[in-house]
Short mmCIF file of C-alpha atoms and ligand atoms in Angstrom, two decimals:
data_model
loop_
_atom_site.label_atom_id
_atom_site.label_comp_id
_atom_site.label_asym_id
_atom_site.label_seq_id
_atom_site.Cartn_x
_atom_site.Cartn_y
_atom_site.Cartn_z
CA UNK A 1 25.85 -2.48 -3.87
CA UNK A 2 26.05 1.20 -4.89
CA UNK A 3 29.55 2.73 -4.91
CA UNK A 4 30.53 6.00 -3.20
CA UNK A 5 33.51 8.27 -3.63
CA UNK A 6 33.69 9.62 -0.10
CA UNK A 7 31.88 9.80 3.20
CA UNK A 8 29.37 12.47 2.24
CA UNK A 9 28.22 10.39 -0.77
CA UNK A 10 27.86 7.38 1.54
CA UNK A 11 25.66 9.36 3.91
CA UNK A 12 23.58 10.57 0.97
CA UNK A 13 23.08 6.97 -0.28
CA UNK A 14 22.06 5.75 3.19
CA UNK A 15 19.66 8.64 3.72
CA UNK A 16 17.97 8.07 0.44
CA UNK A 17 17.58 4.37 1.15
CA UNK A 18 19.89 3.22 -1.66
CA UNK A 19 22.51 1.79 0.69
CA UNK A 20 21.99 -0.27 3.81
CA UNK A 21 24.65 0.16 6.40
CA UNK A 22 24.26 -3.44 7.49
CA UNK A 23 24.86 -4.64 3.93
CA UNK A 24 27.78 -2.27 3.61
CA UNK A 25 29.46 -3.64 6.73
CA UNK A 26 28.71 -7.21 5.77
CA UNK A 27 30.26 -6.49 2.37
CA UNK A 28 33.45 -5.31 4.06
CA UNK A 29 33.52 -8.37 6.34
CA UNK A 30 33.09 -10.67 3.35
CA UNK A 31 35.87 -8.92 1.44
CA UNK A 32 38.23 -9.23 4.42
CA UNK A 33 37.55 -12.97 4.39
CA UNK A 34 38.13 -13.19 0.60
CA UNK A 35 41.32 -11.20 0.84
CA UNK A 36 42.71 -13.02 3.82
CA UNK A 37 45.97 -13.74 1.97
CA UNK A 38 46.79 -10.02 2.20
CA UNK A 39 47.01 -10.43 6.02
CA UNK A 40 45.93 -6.82 6.62
CA UNK A 41 44.04 -7.47 9.82
CA UNK A 42 45.24 -8.92 13.12
CA UNK A 43 41.71 -8.96 14.44
CA UNK A 44 38.28 -8.43 12.84
CA UNK A 45 35.36 -7.34 14.99
CA UNK A 46 32.33 -9.06 13.42
CA UNK A 47 30.22 -7.76 16.34
CA UNK A 48 30.42 -4.24 14.86
CA UNK A 49 27.46 -5.29 12.71
CA UNK A 50 25.21 -4.94 15.71
CA UNK A 51 25.69 -1.15 15.60
CA UNK A 52 24.45 -0.87 12.02
CA UNK A 53 20.75 -0.39 12.56
CA UNK A 54 21.08 2.17 15.38
CA UNK A 55 23.54 4.30 13.38
CA UNK A 56 21.51 4.01 10.20
CA UNK A 57 18.53 5.22 12.20
CA UNK A 58 20.49 8.16 13.50
CA UNK A 59 21.63 9.03 9.96
CA UNK A 60 18.06 8.97 8.69
CA UNK A 61 16.75 11.07 11.56
CA UNK A 62 19.56 13.61 11.24
CA UNK A 63 20.87 13.05 14.77
CA UNK A 64 24.12 11.35 13.84
CA UNK A 65 27.75 12.26 14.43
CA UNK A 66 30.16 13.52 11.73
CA UNK A 67 31.60 10.08 10.97
CA UNK A 68 28.33 8.16 11.22
CA UNK A 69 28.69 4.79 9.53
CA UNK A 70 32.21 5.35 8.38
CA UNK A 71 33.90 1.94 8.66
CA UNK A 72 37.33 2.41 10.15
CA UNK A 73 40.25 0.07 10.72
CA UNK A 74 42.75 0.78 13.48
CA UNK A 75 46.42 0.01 13.60
CA UNK A 76 47.16 -2.46 16.35
CA UNK A 77 49.26 -0.01 18.39
CA UNK A 78 46.19 2.05 19.46
CA UNK A 79 44.10 1.06 22.49
CA UNK A 80 40.45 0.07 22.12
CA UNK A 81 38.62 -0.91 25.29
CA UNK A 82 38.16 -4.64 25.72
CA UNK A 83 39.92 -5.42 22.47
CA UNK A 84 43.40 -6.91 21.92
CA UNK A 85 46.32 -4.51 21.76
CA UNK A 86 49.32 -6.51 20.55
CA UNK A 87 51.54 -4.07 18.62
CA UNK A 88 52.09 -7.15 16.38
CA UNK A 89 54.41 -8.46 19.06
CA UNK A 90 54.57 -11.79 20.88
CA UNK A 91 55.24 -9.90 24.08
CA UNK A 92 51.66 -8.50 24.01
CA UNK A 93 49.97 -11.28 22.09
CA UNK A 94 47.39 -11.92 24.83
CA UNK A 95 47.04 -8.38 26.07
CA UNK A 96 43.61 -6.75 26.08
CA UNK A 97 43.22 -3.00 26.57
CA UNK A 98 41.16 -1.74 29.47
CA UNK A 99 40.58 1.71 28.09
CA UNK A 100 40.05 3.63 24.84
CA UNK A 101 42.65 5.86 23.34
CA UNK A 102 41.43 9.46 22.99
CA UNK A 103 41.30 9.11 19.19
CA UNK A 104 39.16 6.03 19.49
CA UNK A 105 36.72 7.72 21.90
CA UNK A 106 36.44 10.61 19.48
CA UNK A 107 35.64 8.31 16.57
CA UNK A 108 33.04 6.45 18.63
CA UNK A 109 31.50 9.72 19.75
CA UNK A 110 30.99 10.67 16.13
CA UNK A 111 29.33 7.29 15.36
CA UNK A 112 32.16 5.72 13.37
CA UNK A 113 32.24 1.93 13.17
CA UNK A 114 35.49 0.19 14.13
CA UNK A 115 35.86 -2.99 12.12
CA UNK A 116 39.18 -4.34 13.37
CA UNK A 117 42.84 -3.96 14.24
CA UNK A 118 45.38 -3.89 11.48
CA UNK A 119 48.69 -5.66 11.13
CA UNK A 120 51.88 -3.51 11.41
CA UNK A 121 55.59 -3.85 12.10
CA UNK A 122 56.26 -4.86 15.69
CA UNK A 123 55.97 -1.75 17.87
CA UNK A 124 55.76 0.28 14.62
CA UNK A 125 59.43 -0.36 13.89
CA UNK A 126 59.92 -0.99 10.21
CA UNK A 127 59.31 0.12 6.64
CA UNK A 128 57.85 -3.01 5.09
CA UNK A 129 55.52 -4.68 7.61
CA UNK A 130 57.82 -7.73 7.55
CA UNK A 131 58.65 -7.36 11.27
CA UNK A 132 55.32 -8.62 12.57
CA UNK A 133 54.53 -11.57 14.90
CA UNK A 134 51.40 -12.01 12.72
CA UNK A 135 53.42 -12.44 9.55
CA UNK A 136 54.00 -10.16 6.64
CA UNK A 137 51.34 -8.18 4.76
CA UNK A 138 51.03 -8.30 0.94
CA UNK A 139 50.67 -5.30 -1.30
CA UNK A 140 47.29 -5.45 -3.14
CA UNK A 141 48.90 -4.04 -6.37
CA UNK A 142 51.39 -6.91 -6.51
CA UNK A 143 51.12 -9.71 -3.97
CA UNK A 144 54.83 -10.50 -4.07
CA UNK A 145 55.65 -6.96 -2.86
CA UNK A 146 55.54 -5.29 0.56
CA UNK A 147 52.91 -2.70 1.40
CA UNK A 148 55.37 -0.49 3.21
CA UNK A 149 55.40 0.03 6.95
CA UNK A 150 54.92 0.27 9.69
CA UNK A 151 51.18 0.97 9.13
CA UNK A 152 51.14 -1.59 6.31
CA UNK A 153 47.92 -3.33 7.34
CA UNK A 154 46.08 -0.02 7.59
CA UNK A 155 47.23 1.06 4.11
CA UNK A 156 46.28 -2.30 2.59
CA UNK A 157 42.88 -2.33 4.31
CA UNK A 158 42.12 1.06 2.68
CA UNK A 159 43.68 0.30 -0.73
CA UNK A 160 41.95 -3.08 -1.06
CA UNK A 161 38.58 -1.67 0.08
CA UNK A 162 38.48 -3.70 3.26
CA UNK A 163 37.21 -0.58 5.14
CA UNK A 164 36.39 3.08 4.38
CA UNK A 165 39.43 4.56 6.11
CA UNK A 166 42.01 3.69 8.72
CA UNK A 167 44.14 5.07 11.54
CA UNK A 168 47.87 4.63 11.51
CA UNK A 169 50.82 6.02 13.44
CA UNK A 170 53.82 7.90 12.03
CA UNK A 171 57.11 8.24 13.86
CA UNK A 172 59.34 8.52 10.82
CA UNK A 173 57.02 7.88 7.82
CA UNK A 174 54.80 5.03 8.91
CA UNK A 175 51.66 6.55 7.50
CA UNK A 176 53.06 8.27 4.42
CA UNK A 177 55.37 5.55 3.12
CA UNK A 178 52.79 2.68 3.14
CA UNK A 179 50.22 5.16 1.75
CA UNK A 180 52.68 5.80 -1.09
CA UNK A 181 53.35 2.09 -1.71
CA UNK A 182 49.62 1.28 -1.70
CA UNK A 183 48.36 4.24 -3.74
CA UNK A 184 46.25 6.03 -1.14
CA UNK A 185 46.18 9.26 0.93
CA UNK A 186 47.79 9.41 4.36
CA UNK A 187 48.45 12.32 6.70
CA UNK A 188 50.92 12.70 9.51
CA UNK A 189 49.73 15.70 11.63
CA UNK A 190 51.83 18.25 13.45
CA UNK A 191 53.33 16.75 16.62
CA UNK A 192 50.86 17.54 19.40
CA UNK A 193 47.80 18.21 17.27
CA UNK A 194 46.34 14.74 17.88
CA UNK A 195 46.42 13.21 21.36
CA UNK A 196 48.80 10.25 21.85
CA UNK A 197 46.89 8.98 24.88
CA UNK A 198 46.40 5.31 24.23
CA UNK A 199 49.02 5.03 21.48
CA UNK A 200 51.69 2.52 22.42
CA UNK A 201 54.92 4.49 22.67
CA UNK A 202 57.76 3.86 20.26
CA UNK A 203 59.66 7.18 20.27
CA UNK A 204 57.43 9.52 22.22
CA UNK A 205 58.85 12.83 20.96
CA UNK A 206 58.22 11.69 17.32
CA UNK A 207 55.05 9.59 17.52
CA UNK A 208 51.86 10.87 15.90
CA UNK A 209 48.51 9.35 15.00
CA UNK A 210 46.89 10.11 11.65
CA UNK A 211 44.35 8.98 9.04
CA UNK A 212 44.68 6.95 5.87
CA UNK A 213 41.92 7.17 3.24
CA UNK A 214 41.00 6.90 -0.43
CA UNK A 215 40.24 10.59 -0.79
CA UNK A 216 41.17 14.00 0.67
CA UNK A 217 37.63 14.72 1.93
CA UNK A 218 37.61 11.72 4.31
CA UNK A 219 41.14 12.41 5.42
CA UNK A 220 40.10 15.97 6.40
CA UNK A 221 36.98 14.80 8.17
CA UNK A 222 38.83 12.27 10.31
CA UNK A 223 41.59 14.72 11.14
CA UNK A 224 39.00 17.25 12.20
CA UNK A 225 37.48 14.62 14.49
CA UNK A 226 40.62 13.40 16.14
CA UNK A 227 42.52 16.72 16.50
CA UNK A 228 42.42 18.82 19.65
CA UNK A 229 43.76 19.38 23.12
CA UNK A 230 43.73 16.46 25.55
CA UNK A 231 44.58 16.83 29.20
CA UNK A 232 45.66 13.20 29.22
CA UNK A 233 48.55 14.00 26.84
CA UNK A 234 50.94 16.57 28.26
CA UNK A 235 52.43 17.27 24.87
CA UNK A 236 49.03 17.97 23.36
CA UNK A 237 48.65 21.41 21.82
CA UNK A 238 46.44 23.66 23.89
CA UNK A 239 44.45 25.44 21.25
CA UNK A 240 41.28 24.95 19.29
CA UNK A 241 42.10 23.17 16.04
CA UNK A 242 40.94 24.46 12.71
CA UNK A 243 38.12 23.22 10.61
CA UNK A 244 39.83 21.04 8.02
CA UNK A 245 36.97 20.11 5.80
CA UNK A 246 36.70 22.32 2.71
CA UNK A 247 34.60 21.97 -0.38
CA UNK A 248 35.79 24.80 -2.48
CA UNK A 249 39.00 23.70 -4.23
CA UNK A 250 38.47 25.92 -7.29
CA UNK A 251 39.20 29.04 -5.31
CA UNK A 252 42.12 27.49 -3.42
CA UNK A 253 44.68 30.20 -2.64
CA UNK A 254 47.58 30.12 -5.11
CA UNK A 255 50.17 28.96 -2.60
CA UNK A 256 53.93 29.42 -2.98
CA UNK A 257 55.49 26.00 -3.45
CA UNK A 258 59.10 25.01 -2.79
CA UNK A 259 60.96 22.06 -4.25
CA UNK A 260 63.83 21.10 -1.91
CA UNK A 261 66.67 20.13 -4.23
CA UNK A 262 68.12 17.61 -1.75
CA UNK A 263 65.02 15.45 -2.18
CA UNK A 264 65.48 15.08 -5.93
CA UNK A 265 69.10 13.95 -6.01
CA UNK A 266 70.80 10.60 -6.45
CA UNK A 267 69.00 7.56 -5.07
CA UNK A 268 65.62 8.75 -6.32
CA UNK A 269 63.97 6.53 -8.91
CA UNK A 270 63.67 8.39 -12.23
CA UNK A 271 60.01 7.52 -12.80
CA UNK A 272 59.07 8.94 -9.37
CA UNK A 273 61.08 12.03 -10.03
CA UNK A 274 59.36 12.66 -13.38
CA UNK A 275 55.90 11.95 -11.96
CA UNK A 276 56.37 14.48 -9.09
CA UNK A 277 57.84 17.12 -11.42
CA UNK A 278 54.99 16.73 -13.87
CA UNK A 279 52.48 17.56 -11.11
CA UNK A 280 54.51 20.60 -10.06
CA UNK A 281 54.62 21.71 -13.70
CA UNK A 282 50.82 21.44 -13.84
CA UNK A 283 50.58 23.49 -10.69
CA UNK A 284 52.81 26.15 -12.24
CA UNK A 285 50.60 26.30 -15.32
CA UNK A 286 47.63 26.79 -13.01
CA UNK A 287 49.14 29.89 -11.37
CA UNK A 288 51.07 28.46 -8.45
CA UNK A 289 54.62 29.79 -7.91
CA UNK A 290 57.24 27.07 -7.87
CA UNK A 291 60.74 27.71 -6.61
CA UNK A 292 63.68 25.48 -5.88
CA UNK A 293 64.86 25.76 -2.26
CA UNK A 294 67.50 24.03 -0.15
CA UNK A 295 67.23 21.98 3.04
CA UNK A 296 70.93 21.40 3.68
CA UNK A 297 70.41 19.21 6.77
CA UNK A 298 68.61 16.50 4.78
CA UNK A 299 71.66 14.21 4.49
CA UNK A 300 71.76 13.83 8.29
CA UNK A 301 68.10 12.82 8.67
CA UNK A 302 68.51 9.07 8.76
CA UNK A 303 71.39 9.04 11.24
CA UNK A 304 69.81 11.59 13.60
CA UNK A 305 66.45 9.87 13.38
CA UNK A 306 67.81 6.40 14.15
CA UNK A 307 69.92 7.63 17.11
CA UNK A 308 67.11 9.52 18.76
CA UNK A 309 64.25 7.08 18.10
CA UNK A 310 66.21 4.03 19.21
CA UNK A 311 67.22 5.86 22.39
CA UNK A 312 63.58 6.65 23.18
CA UNK A 313 62.51 3.10 22.16
CA UNK A 314 65.05 1.46 24.52
CA UNK A 315 63.56 3.45 27.34
CA UNK A 316 59.91 3.05 26.34
CA UNK A 317 60.20 -0.67 25.83
CA UNK A 318 61.83 -1.25 29.22
CA UNK A 319 58.32 -1.72 30.63
CA UNK A 320 57.89 -5.08 28.86
CA UNK A 321 59.64 -7.20 31.49
CA UNK A 322 57.13 -9.99 32.20
CA UNK A 323 56.23 -8.60 35.60
CA UNK A 324 52.92 -6.77 35.39
CA UNK A 325 51.49 -7.66 32.03
CA UNK A 326 52.24 -9.28 28.70
CA UNK A 327 54.23 -12.41 28.06
CA UNK A 328 56.34 -14.05 30.78
CA UNK A 329 58.92 -16.74 30.12
CA UNK A 330 58.28 -20.09 31.80
CA UNK A 331 61.99 -20.92 32.11
CA UNK A 332 63.26 -21.41 35.61
CA UNK A 333 65.66 -18.93 37.15
CA UNK A 334 65.88 -15.88 39.33
CA UNK A 335 64.29 -12.45 38.71
CA UNK A 336 67.02 -11.26 36.40
CA UNK A 337 66.81 -14.50 34.36
CA UNK A 338 63.03 -13.94 34.11
CA UNK A 339 63.59 -10.46 32.59
CA UNK A 340 66.17 -11.71 30.16
CA UNK A 341 64.26 -14.81 29.10
CA UNK A 342 61.02 -12.99 28.69
CA UNK A 343 62.53 -10.29 26.46
CA UNK A 344 64.71 -12.67 24.56
CA UNK A 345 61.86 -15.03 23.75
CA UNK A 346 59.16 -12.47 22.96
CA UNK A 347 60.70 -9.52 21.17
CA UNK A 348 61.43 -9.85 17.49
CA UNK A 349 64.76 -9.35 15.82
CA UNK A 350 64.36 -5.69 14.68
CA UNK A 351 63.00 -4.60 18.08
CA UNK A 352 66.01 -6.19 19.77
CA UNK A 353 68.35 -4.45 17.33
CA UNK A 354 66.83 -1.07 18.22
CA UNK A 355 66.79 -1.63 21.96
CA UNK A 356 70.54 -2.50 21.83
CA UNK A 357 71.29 0.45 19.54
CA UNK A 358 69.33 2.81 21.77
CA UNK A 359 70.89 1.50 24.98
CA UNK A 360 74.31 1.96 23.44
CA UNK A 361 73.78 5.60 22.37
CA UNK A 362 72.44 6.38 25.83
CA UNK A 363 75.24 4.66 27.78
CA UNK A 364 77.45 6.80 29.95
CA UNK A 365 80.56 6.77 27.71
CA UNK A 366 78.69 7.51 24.50
CA UNK A 367 75.78 9.69 25.55
CA UNK A 368 77.37 13.01 24.58
CA UNK A 369 78.89 11.70 21.39
CA UNK A 370 75.60 10.25 20.06
CA UNK A 371 72.45 11.08 21.94
CA UNK A 372 73.46 14.60 23.09
CA UNK A 373 74.81 15.48 19.70
CA UNK A 374 71.81 14.14 17.88
CA UNK A 375 69.50 16.23 20.06
CA UNK A 376 71.40 19.35 19.00
CA UNK A 377 71.26 18.35 15.39
CA UNK A 378 67.51 17.83 15.63
CA UNK A 379 67.07 21.50 16.32
CA UNK A 380 68.89 22.24 13.03
CA UNK A 381 66.21 20.40 11.07
CA UNK A 382 63.63 22.69 12.59
CA UNK A 383 65.79 25.67 11.62
CA UNK A 384 66.01 24.35 8.01
CA UNK A 385 62.28 24.18 7.75
CA UNK A 386 61.75 27.55 9.47
CA UNK A 387 63.97 29.12 6.87
CA UNK A 388 62.15 27.41 4.01
CA UNK A 389 58.73 28.46 5.25
CA UNK A 390 59.80 32.06 5.30
CA UNK A 391 59.57 32.08 1.52
CA UNK A 392 57.17 29.30 0.62
CA UNK A 393 53.90 27.84 2.01
CA UNK A 394 54.27 24.20 1.02
CA UNK A 395 57.11 21.92 0.07
CA UNK A 396 56.61 19.16 -2.53
CA UNK A 397 58.88 16.13 -2.51
CA UNK A 398 58.69 12.45 -3.45
CA UNK A 399 57.43 10.39 -0.47
CA UNK A 400 59.77 7.46 -1.09
CA UNK A 401 62.93 6.96 -3.18
CA UNK A 402 61.45 3.79 -4.84
CA UNK A 403 58.08 2.14 -5.37
CA UNK A 404 57.16 -1.01 -3.41
CA UNK A 405 59.95 -3.54 -3.27
CA UNK A 406 59.75 -7.36 -3.16
CA UNK A 407 59.00 -9.18 0.02
CA UNK A 408 62.34 -10.31 1.51
CA UNK A 409 64.40 -8.08 -0.75
CA UNK A 410 65.71 -5.76 1.94
CA UNK A 411 65.37 -7.84 5.09
CA UNK A 412 69.07 -8.71 5.28
CA UNK A 413 70.30 -5.16 5.02
CA UNK A 414 68.93 -2.87 7.72
CA UNK A 415 70.72 0.16 6.32
CA UNK A 416 69.05 -0.29 2.94
CA UNK A 417 65.75 -0.70 4.74
CA UNK A 418 66.32 2.51 6.76
CA UNK A 419 66.99 4.47 3.59
CA UNK A 420 63.30 4.13 2.69
CA UNK A 421 62.64 6.76 5.27
CA UNK A 422 65.01 9.39 3.84
CA UNK A 423 62.24 11.78 2.73
CA UNK A 424 59.81 11.20 5.57
CA UNK A 425 61.85 11.29 8.81
CA UNK A 426 62.60 15.00 8.47
CA UNK A 427 58.95 15.97 9.17
CA UNK A 428 59.07 13.98 12.42
CA UNK A 429 62.45 15.48 13.44
CA UNK A 430 60.89 18.99 12.98
CA UNK A 431 57.38 18.09 14.23
CA UNK A 432 55.76 19.44 11.05
CA UNK A 433 52.77 17.90 9.14
CA UNK A 434 53.15 15.91 5.97
CA UNK A 435 50.96 13.87 3.68
CA UNK A 436 51.11 11.44 0.82
CA UNK A 437 49.15 11.93 -2.40
CA UNK A 438 48.93 9.00 -4.84
CA UNK A 439 49.86 10.53 -8.22
CA UNK A 440 50.04 7.63 -10.61
CA UNK A 441 51.84 4.34 -11.27
CA UNK A 442 55.19 3.24 -12.58
CA UNK A 443 55.77 0.99 -15.56
CA UNK A 444 55.34 -2.07 -13.32
CA UNK A 445 51.91 -0.81 -12.25
CA UNK A 446 53.06 0.13 -8.78
CA UNK A 447 51.75 3.32 -7.08
CA UNK A 448 53.88 6.45 -6.95
CA UNK A 449 53.52 8.83 -3.97
CA UNK A 450 54.14 12.55 -3.69
CA UNK A 451 54.69 14.20 -0.32
CA UNK A 452 53.38 17.67 0.76
CA UNK A 453 54.96 19.29 3.81
CA UNK A 454 53.77 22.43 5.60
CA UNK A 455 54.78 24.43 8.63
CA UNK A 456 53.53 23.40 12.09
CA UNK A 457 49.74 23.51 12.40
CA UNK A 458 49.22 24.32 8.76
CA UNK A 459 47.36 21.16 7.92
CA UNK A 460 44.65 23.25 6.35
CA UNK A 461 47.02 24.47 3.64
CA UNK A 462 48.13 20.87 3.01
CA UNK A 463 44.56 19.65 2.64
CA UNK A 464 43.53 22.57 0.47
CA UNK A 465 46.29 21.92 -1.97
CA UNK A 466 45.74 18.21 -1.80
CA UNK A 467 42.09 18.60 -2.67
CA UNK A 468 43.02 20.86 -5.58
CA UNK A 469 45.48 18.28 -6.90
CA UNK A 470 43.03 15.42 -6.39
CA UNK A 471 40.09 17.10 -8.14
CA UNK A 472 41.74 19.19 -10.74
CA UNK A 473 45.05 17.56 -11.74
CA UNK A 474 44.60 13.85 -11.17
CA UNK A 475 42.14 12.02 -13.36
CA UNK A 476 42.15 8.80 -11.38
CA UNK A 477 38.75 9.43 -9.82
N1 LIG B 1 60.32 3.14 9.08
C1 LIG B 1 60.55 3.99 10.21
C2 LIG B 1 61.20 3.17 11.34
O1 LIG B 1 61.29 2.00 11.17
C3 LIG B 1 59.37 4.70 10.64
C4 LIG B 1 58.47 3.95 11.52
C5 LIG B 1 57.32 4.76 11.98
O2 LIG B 1 57.03 5.84 11.52
N2 LIG B 1 56.65 4.18 13.01
O3 LIG B 1 61.45 3.67 12.38
#
């Protein structure tokens, strides 16, 4: 089977008869079966094979959509009509969606092929994919380690070549952190750029949907497809999105780059620090301006994030009560017992933790001290970034403080687990876009990720710089 680097090469191979789409999909399905121990998929849609011939025909006759034949895996928190939507939770284990999320409809309209739903942390709450009713997911680079979370299954599906690309969701780092742990590209768009219609809500004012891929070109192509105003999402940005696909990286504008000093302090693994700084040094040698800047609010990110997101989660998850859909406890009792038993039996430990934490910070006596205060502090993160982007175009930081850790290593210490998100939650607090670039490996052979951050709606700058780094500075292709 001929190999391809990105989607345009795939199209070329199909057009010239060197690659059969049917064989390509069959190959993915076989690999998924062979790599079952990774546990990347909750559901595999073997019936997607039936689309192969029609789409191949369209490609050959030049009437196909932008993503024709791209084989995409979808995190199991996004609705696909007539397919299961479980959020990796027992409370939705038998739930089937009756409609398509807007992003899914857009993929289908452009002739993409959806191969399955990927495993994730329950309701996207977690940083290791260990909080899943379908069991944990293994990192393909070292099977004893976690893939990151919460979009762990999506990241593994891409990294282990079990699909061409995937969709994930990012509320505090859930696309970027697993992308970093698995050595792939992942992009969290500006809040509001991509419709959330059909994404199961975790923390609605933070949630975003974005792509994970093996290369910047495919990441851009998918973003271009899924971005745009949607009347079904009232927080969707009412403007025509840019064209994100670019070929000419050589003439990329020499952007001004900032290194926020708070992201390089204690707690950061030395090998990650050196790897990120060596890329910025190469950028400097190639004519980019690099300056150190300060984002003084950074130390408050984790506490602000976990107050606000748990508050929103406690409200969003109130709908799972066993009445209209989802799991219902069979224990005898009155209505209130039914609510309690249903939720006690079917939610996992971490989800319960967060519902309780969120209910607490919203309760009458504590609302002002926690939730109200955190809302005000959230604004200060935006101010921090606004200030930074007055003098620079892009910020470069590590994506995570460490590389992938061992399965079970952090499950007993939620605080340690939450610290994984220290560099990623700020982008969600401020609503700005961010992406992970895989820049190498540590001594143990585990992938190292570098994060790029830009101002709101400046995805194009992110992708331009990412393409330059991929093609010019990294020789891993
Ligand atoms: N790890 C973070 C959390 O557990 C981020 C999750 C996410 O982005 N969905 O909340």
